[in-house]
PDB file of C-alpha atoms and ligand atoms in Angstrom:
ATOM      1  CA  MET A1460      17.742   7.488 -13.488  1.00 61.00           C
ATOM      2  CA  SER A1461      15.518   9.392 -10.988  1.00 90.00           C
ATOM      3  CA  THR A1462      12.599   8.841  -9.078  1.00 96.00           C
ATOM      4  CA  HIS A1463       9.953  11.541  -8.137  1.00 97.00           C
ATOM      5  CA  PHE A1464       6.774  11.382  -6.574  1.00 98.00           C
ATOM      6  CA  VAL A1465       3.266  13.223  -7.903  1.00 98.00           C
ATOM      7  CA  LYS A1466       0.208  13.773  -5.773  1.00 98.00           C
ATOM      8  CA  LEU A1467      -2.748  12.458  -7.804  1.00 98.00           C
ATOM      9  CA  THR A1468      -5.431  14.941  -7.876  1.00 96.00           C
ATOM     10  CA  GLN A1469      -6.963  14.456 -11.475  1.00 95.00           C
ATOM     11  CA  PRO A1470      -7.273  10.782 -12.705  1.00 97.00           C
ATOM     12  CA  THR A1471      -6.914  10.198 -16.349  1.00 97.00           C
ATOM     13  CA  LEU A1472      -8.419   7.230 -18.141  1.00 97.00           C
ATOM     14  CA  LYS A1473      -4.809   6.219 -19.152  1.00 97.00           C
ATOM     15  CA  LEU A1474      -4.283   6.065 -15.110  1.00 98.00           C
ATOM     16  CA  VAL A1475      -7.937   4.036 -14.808  1.00 98.00           C
ATOM     17  CA  ASP A1476      -6.004   1.122 -17.065  1.00 98.00           C
ATOM     18  CA  ILE A1477      -2.645   1.401 -15.377  1.00 98.00           C
ATOM     19  CA  PHE A1478      -4.726   0.531 -12.053  1.00 98.00           C
ATOM     20  CA  ASN A1479      -6.925  -1.751 -13.432  1.00 97.00           C
ATOM     21  CA  ARG A1480      -3.688  -3.741 -14.526  1.00 97.00           C
ATOM     22  CA  TRP A1481      -2.259  -3.638 -11.059  1.00 98.00           C
ATOM     23  CA  GLU A1482      -4.974  -4.451  -9.156  1.00 97.00           C
ATOM     24  CA  ASN A1483      -5.836  -7.496 -11.213  1.00 96.00           C
ATOM     25  CA  ASP A1484      -2.142  -8.568 -11.598  1.00 97.00           C
ATOM     26  CA  PRO A1485      -2.325 -11.985 -10.161  1.00 96.00           C
ATOM     27  CA  ASP A1486       1.217 -11.741  -8.596  1.00 97.00           C
ATOM     28  CA  LEU A1487      -0.057  -8.781  -6.866  1.00 98.00           C
ATOM     29  CA  ILE A1488      -3.459  -9.598  -5.632  1.00 97.00           C
ATOM     30  CA  PRO A1489      -2.512 -11.971  -2.518  1.00 98.00           C
ATOM     31  CA  LEU A1490      -0.202  -9.355  -1.357  1.00 98.00           C
ATOM     32  CA  THR A1491      -2.191  -6.158  -1.754  1.00 97.00           C
ATOM     33  CA  ARG A1492      -5.980  -7.362  -1.195  1.00 96.00           C
ATOM     34  CA  ARG A1493      -7.590  -9.191   1.571  1.00 97.00           C
ATOM     35  CA  ASN A1494      -9.006 -12.544   0.287  1.00 97.00           C
ATOM     36  CA  SER A1495     -11.173 -14.941   2.022  1.00 96.00           C
ATOM     37  CA  ASN A1496     -10.951 -17.971  -0.399  1.00 97.00           C
ATOM     38  CA  GLN A1497      -9.562 -19.223  -3.622  1.00 95.00           C
ATOM     39  CA  SER A1498     -12.435 -17.563  -5.997  1.00 95.00           C
ATOM     40  CA  GLU A1499     -11.697 -14.230  -4.349  1.00 95.00           C
ATOM     41  CA  LEU A1500      -8.041 -14.537  -5.327  1.00 94.00           C
ATOM     42  CA  GLY A1501      -8.906 -14.987  -8.637  1.00 91.00           C
ATOM     43  CA  SER A1502     -11.778 -12.164  -9.041  1.00 91.00           C
ATOM     44  CA  ARG A1503     -11.407  -9.331 -11.226  1.00 90.00           C
ATOM     45  CA  GLN A1504     -11.633  -5.606  -9.521  1.00 91.00           C
ATOM     46  CA  ILE A1505     -12.902  -3.356 -11.879  1.00 95.00           C
ATOM     47  CA  VAL A1506     -11.477   0.393 -11.463  1.00 97.00           C
ATOM     48  CA  THR A1507     -13.385   3.190 -13.099  1.00 98.00           C
ATOM     49  CA  LEU A1508     -12.717   6.834 -13.406  1.00 98.00           C
ATOM     50  CA  LYS A1509     -15.745   7.388 -10.995  1.00 97.00           C
ATOM     51  CA  ASN A1510     -14.400   5.012  -7.967  1.00 96.00           C
ATOM     52  CA  LEU A1511     -10.889   6.108  -8.674  1.00 97.00           C
ATOM     53  CA  THR A1512     -11.920   9.790  -7.998  1.00 98.00           C
ATOM     54  CA  GLN A1513     -14.244   8.829  -4.884  1.00 97.00           C
ATOM     55  CA  ARG A1514     -10.877   7.161  -3.827  1.00 96.00           C
ATOM     56  CA  LEU A1515      -9.240  10.425  -3.571  1.00 97.00           C
ATOM     57  CA  LYS A1516     -12.242  12.070  -1.284  1.00 96.00           C
ATOM     58  CA  HIS A1517     -10.601  10.009   1.763  1.00 96.00           C
ATOM     59  CA  ARG A1518      -7.395   8.627   0.214  1.00 97.00           C
ATOM     60  CA  TYR A1519      -4.108  10.980  -0.268  1.00 98.00           C
ATOM     61  CA  LEU A1520      -2.510   9.267  -3.055  1.00 98.00           C
ATOM     62  CA  TYR A1521       0.986   9.618  -4.852  1.00 98.00           C
ATOM     63  CA  LEU A1522       2.111   8.379  -8.059  1.00 98.00           C
ATOM     64  CA  ILE A1523       5.533   6.928  -7.964  1.00 98.00           C
ATOM     65  CA  TYR A1524       7.673   7.776 -11.315  1.00 98.00           C
ATOM     66  CA  ASP A1525      11.162   6.170 -12.614  1.00 96.00           C
ATOM     67  CA  ASP A1526      12.546   8.850 -14.865  1.00 93.00           C
ATOM     68  CA  ASN A1527       8.967   9.661 -16.580  1.00 92.00           C
ATOM     69  CA  HIS A1528       7.588   5.790 -16.250  1.00 97.00           C
ATOM     70  CA  LEU A1529       4.956   5.378 -13.853  1.00 98.00           C
ATOM     71  CA  ILE A1530       5.718   2.399 -12.014  1.00 98.00           C
ATOM     72  CA  GLY A1531       3.655   2.412  -8.572  1.00 98.00           C
ATOM     73  CA  GLU A1532       1.380   4.555  -6.221  1.00 98.00           C
ATOM     74  CA  MET A1533       1.445   4.810  -2.152  1.00 98.00           C
ATOM     75  CA  ASN A1534      -0.950   6.638  -0.411  1.00 98.00           C
ATOM     76  CA  TYR A1535      -2.684   7.295   3.296  1.00 98.00           C
ATOM     77  CA  MET A1536      -6.055   7.795   4.990  1.00 98.00           C
ATOM     78  CA  ILE A1537      -6.549   9.262   8.308  1.00 98.00           C
ATOM     79  CA  ASP A1538      -8.316   7.578  11.195  1.00 98.00           C
ATOM     80  CA  PRO A1539      -9.888   4.720   9.212  1.00 98.00           C
ATOM     81  CA  LYS A1540     -12.000   2.349  11.064  1.00 97.00           C
ATOM     82  CA  HIS A1541     -10.070  -0.785  10.679  1.00 98.00           C
ATOM     83  CA  LEU A1542      -7.168   0.669  12.540  1.00 98.00           C
ATOM     84  CA  TYR A1543      -5.682  -1.964  15.243  1.00 98.00           C
ATOM     85  CA  LYS A1544      -4.914   1.142  17.602  1.00 98.00           C
ATOM     86  CA  LYS A1545      -7.665   3.367  17.748  1.00 96.00           C
ATOM     87  CA  GLU A1546      -5.281   6.291  18.208  1.00 97.00           C
ATOM     88  CA  PRO A1547      -6.673   9.737  16.588  1.00 97.00           C
ATOM     89  CA  GLU A1548      -4.400  11.581  14.216  1.00 97.00           C
ATOM     90  CA  THR A1549      -2.984   7.991  12.800  1.00 98.00           C
ATOM     91  CA  ALA A1550      -2.167   7.856   9.082  1.00 98.00           C
ATOM     92  CA  TRP A1551      -2.825   4.263   7.285  1.00 98.00           C
ATOM     93  CA  ILE A1552      -0.629   3.611   4.656  1.00 98.00           C
ATOM     94  CA  GLY A1553      -0.213   1.416   1.570  1.00 98.00           C
ATOM     95  CA  ILE A1554       2.036   1.004  -1.292  1.00 98.00           C
ATOM     96  CA  THR A1555       2.306  -0.917  -4.536  1.00 98.00           C
ATOM     97  CA  ILE A1556       5.349  -0.621  -6.713  1.00 98.00           C
ATOM     98  CA  GLY A1557       3.065  -2.307  -9.557  1.00 98.00           C
ATOM     99  CA  ASP A1558       5.631  -2.592 -12.276  1.00 98.00           C
ATOM    100  CA  SER A1559       7.825  -5.565 -11.501  1.00 97.00           C
ATOM    101  CA  LYS A1560      10.718  -3.776 -12.758  1.00 96.00           C
ATOM    102  CA  GLY A1561      10.537  -1.128 -10.347  1.00 96.00           C
ATOM    103  CA  ARG A1562      10.909  -3.639  -7.248  1.00 97.00           C
ATOM    104  CA  GLY A1563      14.083  -4.467  -5.121  1.00 96.00           C
ATOM    105  CA  ARG A1564      15.730  -1.317  -6.160  1.00 96.00           C
ATOM    106  CA  GLY A1565      15.190   0.724  -3.154  1.00 97.00           C
ATOM    107  CA  ILE A1566      12.132   2.798  -4.501  1.00 98.00           C
ATOM    108  CA  GLY A1567      10.017   1.510  -1.998  1.00 98.00           C
ATOM    109  CA  TYR A1568      12.514   2.818   0.590  1.00 98.00           C
ATOM    110  CA  GLU A1569      12.667   6.455  -0.702  1.00 98.00           C
ATOM    111  CA  GLY A1570       9.126   6.475  -1.853  1.00 98.00           C
ATOM    112  CA  LEU A1571       7.927   5.782   1.866  1.00 98.00           C
ATOM    113  CA  GLN A1572      10.387   8.281   3.463  1.00 98.00           C
ATOM    114  CA  TYR A1573       8.686  10.830   1.081  1.00 98.00           C
ATOM    115  CA  LEU A1574       4.914   9.702   2.134  1.00 98.00           C
ATOM    116  CA  GLU A1575       6.341   9.858   5.824  1.00 98.00           C
ATOM    117  CA  ALA A1576       7.546  13.324   5.488  1.00 98.00           C
ATOM    118  CA  LYS A1577       3.857  14.153   3.707  1.00 98.00           C
ATOM    119  CA  ILE A1578       2.291  12.906   6.550  1.00 98.00           C
ATOM    120  CA  LYS A1579       4.043  14.726   8.936  1.00 98.00           C
ATOM    121  CA  GLU A1580       4.013  18.219   7.151  1.00 98.00           C
ATOM    122  CA  SER A1581       0.161  17.496   7.694  1.00 97.00           C
ATOM    123  CA  GLY A1582       0.631  17.299  11.209  1.00 97.00           C
ATOM    124  CA  LEU A1583      -0.379  13.601  11.675  1.00 98.00           C
ATOM    125  CA  LYS A1584       1.497  12.064  14.814  1.00 95.00           C
ATOM    126  CA  ARG A1585       1.618   8.261  14.044  1.00 98.00           C
ATOM    127  CA  ILE A1586       1.362   5.896  11.180  1.00 98.00           C
ATOM    128  CA  GLU A1587      -0.003   1.964  11.159  1.00 98.00           C
ATOM    129  CA  LEU A1588      -0.015  -0.321   8.067  1.00 98.00           C
ATOM    130  CA  GLY A1589      -0.928  -3.868   7.673  1.00 98.00           C
ATOM    131  CA  VAL A1590       1.014  -6.660   5.801  1.00 98.00           C
ATOM    132  CA  PHE A1591       0.198 -10.180   5.349  1.00 98.00           C
ATOM    133  CA  GLU A1592       2.343 -12.581   7.356  1.00 98.00           C
ATOM    134  CA  PHE A1593       3.881 -14.395   3.842  1.00 98.00           C
ATOM    135  CA  ASN A1594       4.731 -11.183   2.618  1.00 98.00           C
ATOM    136  CA  ILE A1595       8.859 -10.937   3.546  1.00 98.00           C
ATOM    137  CA  ALA A1596       9.558  -8.310   1.185  1.00 97.00           C
ATOM    138  CA  GLY A1597       7.007  -5.733   2.627  1.00 98.00           C
ATOM    139  CA  GLN A1598       7.769  -6.757   6.328  1.00 98.00           C
ATOM    140  CA  LYS A1599      11.698  -5.944   5.824  1.00 98.00           C
ATOM    141  CA  LEU A1600      11.009  -2.996   4.123  1.00 98.00           C
ATOM    142  CA  TYR A1601       8.855  -1.988   7.201  1.00 98.00           C
ATOM    143  CA  GLN A1602      11.385  -3.056   9.563  1.00 98.00           C
ATOM    144  CA  LYS A1603      14.339  -1.014   7.911  1.00 98.00           C
ATOM    145  CA  LEU A1604      12.234   2.068   8.081  1.00 98.00           C
ATOM    146  CA  ASP A1605      11.726   0.999  11.609  1.00 98.00           C
ATOM    147  CA  TYR A1606       8.108   0.183  11.970  1.00 98.00           C
ATOM    148  CA  LYS A1607       7.427  -1.918  14.952  1.00 98.00           C
ATOM    149  CA  GLU A1608       4.793  -5.056  15.191  1.00 98.00           C
ATOM    150  CA  ILE A1609       2.107  -4.285  17.086  1.00 98.00           C
ATOM    151  CA  GLY A1610      -0.237  -7.614  16.818  1.00 98.00           C
ATOM    152  CA  ARG A1611      -1.421  -9.862  14.548  1.00 98.00           C
ATOM    153  CA  ILE A1612      -5.100 -10.578  13.302  1.00 98.00           C
ATOM    154  CA  LYS A1613      -5.187 -14.446  12.929  1.00 98.00           C
ATOM    155  CA  ASP A1614      -6.987 -15.923   9.979  1.00 98.00           C
ATOM    156  CA  PHE A1615      -7.185 -12.581   7.939  1.00 98.00           C
ATOM    157  CA  THR A1616      -6.421 -13.525   4.668  1.00 98.00           C
ATOM    158  CA  TYR A1617      -6.223 -16.642   1.994  1.00 98.00           C
ATOM    159  CA  TYR A1618      -3.436 -17.857   0.241  1.00 97.00           C
ATOM    160  CA  GLN A1619      -2.064 -20.817  -1.226  1.00 97.00           C
ATOM    161  CA  ASN A1620      -4.646 -23.256   0.629  1.00 96.00           C
ATOM    162  CA  LYS A1621      -4.490 -21.689   4.236  1.00 97.00           C
ATOM    163  CA  MET A1622      -5.300 -18.500   6.014  1.00 98.00           C
ATOM    164  CA  TRP A1623      -2.528 -16.280   6.949  1.00 98.00           C
ATOM    165  CA  SER A1624      -2.722 -13.260   9.594  1.00 98.00           C
ATOM    166  CA  ASP A1625      -2.478  -9.693   9.273  1.00 98.00           C
ATOM    167  CA  ILE A1626       0.711  -8.243  10.917  1.00 98.00           C
ATOM    168  CA  ARG A1627       0.155  -4.782  12.265  1.00 98.00           C
ATOM    169  CA  MET A1628       2.956  -2.079  12.583  1.00 98.00           C
ATOM    170  CA  GLU A1629       2.998   1.228  13.635  1.00 98.00           C
ATOM    171  CA  LYS A1630       5.729   4.074  13.422  1.00 98.00           C
ATOM    172  CA  TYR A1631       5.605   7.314  15.406  1.00 98.00           C
ATOM    173  CA  LEU A1632       6.692  10.545  13.702  1.00 96.00           C
TER     174      LEU A1632
HETATM  175  C1  LIG B2591       6.767  -4.392  -0.743  1.00 84.30           C
HETATM  176  C2  LIG B2591       7.393  -3.383  -2.092  1.00 84.30           C
HETATM  177  C3  LIG B2591       6.776  -2.091  -1.387  1.00 84.30           C
HETATM  178  C4  LIG B2591       8.962  -3.107  -1.315  1.00 84.30           C
HETATM  179  O1  LIG B2591       9.390  -1.995  -2.386  1.00 84.30           O
HETATM  180  P1  LIG B2591      10.955  -2.304  -2.804  1.00 84.30           P
HETATM  181  O2  LIG B2591      11.251  -1.092  -3.992  1.00 84.30           O
HETATM  182  O3  LIG B2591      10.391  -3.636  -3.834  1.00 84.30           O
HETATM  183  O4  LIG B2591      11.775  -2.118  -1.791  1.00 84.30           O
HETATM  184  P2  LIG B2591      13.227  -1.592  -1.765  1.00 84.30           P
HETATM  185  O5  LIG B2591      14.136  -2.238  -3.104  1.00 84.30           O
HETATM  186  O6  LIG B2591      13.175  -0.199  -1.418  1.00 84.30           O
HETATM  187  O7  LIG B2591      13.920  -2.372  -0.410  1.00 84.30           O
HETATM  188  C5  LIG B2591      13.376  -2.507   0.869  1.00 84.30           C
HETATM  189  C6  LIG B2591      14.078  -3.410   1.573  1.00 84.30           C
HETATM  190  O8  LIG B2591      12.989  -4.379   1.408  1.00 84.30           O
HETATM  191  C7  LIG B2591      13.766  -5.415   1.663  1.00 84.30           C
HETATM  192  N1  LIG B2591      13.062  -6.344   0.130  1.00 84.30           N
HETATM  193  C8  LIG B2591      12.687  -5.713  -1.095  1.00 84.30           C
HETATM  194  N2  LIG B2591      12.351  -6.533  -1.959  1.00 84.30           N
HETATM  195  C9  LIG B2591      12.349  -7.742  -1.200  1.00 84.30           C
HETATM  196  C10 LIG B2591      12.593  -8.830  -1.671  1.00 84.30           C
HETATM  197  N3  LIG B2591      12.083  -9.457  -2.638  1.00 84.30           N
HETATM  198  N4  LIG B2591      12.659 -10.061  -1.022  1.00 84.30           N
HETATM  199  C11 LIG B2591      12.903  -9.849   0.207  1.00 84.30           C
HETATM  200  N5  LIG B2591      13.356  -8.633   0.756  1.00 84.30           N
HETATM  201  C12 LIG B2591      13.009  -7.667   0.224  1.00 84.30           C
HETATM  202  C13 LIG B2591      15.074  -5.682   1.790  1.00 84.30           C
HETATM  203  O9  LIG B2591      15.405  -5.775   3.024  1.00 84.30           O
HETATM  204  C14 LIG B2591      15.240  -4.250   1.362  1.00 84.30           C
HETATM  205  O10 LIG B2591      16.483  -3.740   1.988  1.00 84.30           O
HETATM  206  P3  LIG B2591      17.622  -3.758   1.446  1.00 84.30           P
HETATM  207  O11 LIG B2591      17.926  -3.407  -0.039  1.00 84.30           O
HETATM  208  O12 LIG B2591      18.625  -2.990   2.352  1.00 84.30           O
HETATM  209  O13 LIG B2591      18.058  -5.507   1.475  1.00 84.30           O
HETATM  210  C15 LIG B2591       7.497  -3.867  -3.402  1.00 84.30           C
HETATM  211  O14 LIG B2591       8.399  -5.135  -3.281  1.00 84.30           O
HETATM  212  C16 LIG B2591       6.033  -3.671  -3.996  1.00 84.30           C
HETATM  213  O15 LIG B2591       5.422  -3.111  -4.120  1.00 84.30           O
HETATM  214  N6  LIG B2591       5.353  -5.394  -4.061  1.00 84.30           N
HETATM  215  C17 LIG B2591       4.057  -5.521  -4.110  1.00 84.30           C
HETATM  216  C18 LIG B2591       3.087  -5.128  -3.567  1.00 84.30           C
HETATM  217  C19 LIG B2591       3.522  -5.323  -2.259  1.00 84.30           C
HETATM  218  O16 LIG B2591       3.661  -6.387  -1.494  1.00 84.30           O
HETATM  219  N7  LIG B2591       2.917  -3.801  -1.426  1.00 84.30           N
HETATM  220  C20 LIG B2591       3.033  -3.921  -0.174  1.00 84.30           C
HETATM  221  C21 LIG B2591       1.695  -4.434   0.834  1.00 84.30           C
HETATM  222  S1  LIG B2591       1.616  -4.388   2.588  1.00 84.30           S
END
């Protein structure tokens, strides 16, 4: 079994279908999307070829393959407005292993090390990320990679009848 990562430059309709599946998976919506109430948690978000292509204008996106099977994606943006610590030359990262069979096998750990190397290569000095306080698997992964908590944004997202904080973490490269 081998894991590899491929930079996305030209989205295809097949990829659009896969992103639609992941981004509308009821198990993933609470973890990957900010929701303000129950109806948002149940709402569909339509990915099109146009908006996936648009995303790549301000995001560097890498596809995660387990052998030849696409199981997830990870990405970074540079200095987005929503940074907790507005330090220039920061990469804001995100990762989703969309295929449940790909989770819990060390692929997120390996993938983020690859993404960090790409970010460093591009000359950026700092990484920031947000993880919801109920996402224990996410927090453990980031702690294992030495990300440090820098703050919590209260009442950030809705899940299981209440609002939860967004935990912001950083790492200097
Ligand atoms: C969170 C996510 C990226 C982690 O990637 P992964 O490949 O599953 O994690 P790994 O197998 O590399 O595990 C790394 C560490 O994370 C922790 N971890 C992973 N899965 C876990 C789980 N289900 N429960 C608790 N801890 C978990 C462990 O500490 C693990 O280290 P260990 O194996 O030495 O114990 C992945 O599970 C995922 O995409 N989840 C759904 C979407 C999501 O939550 N994205 C992140 C939003 S901030």
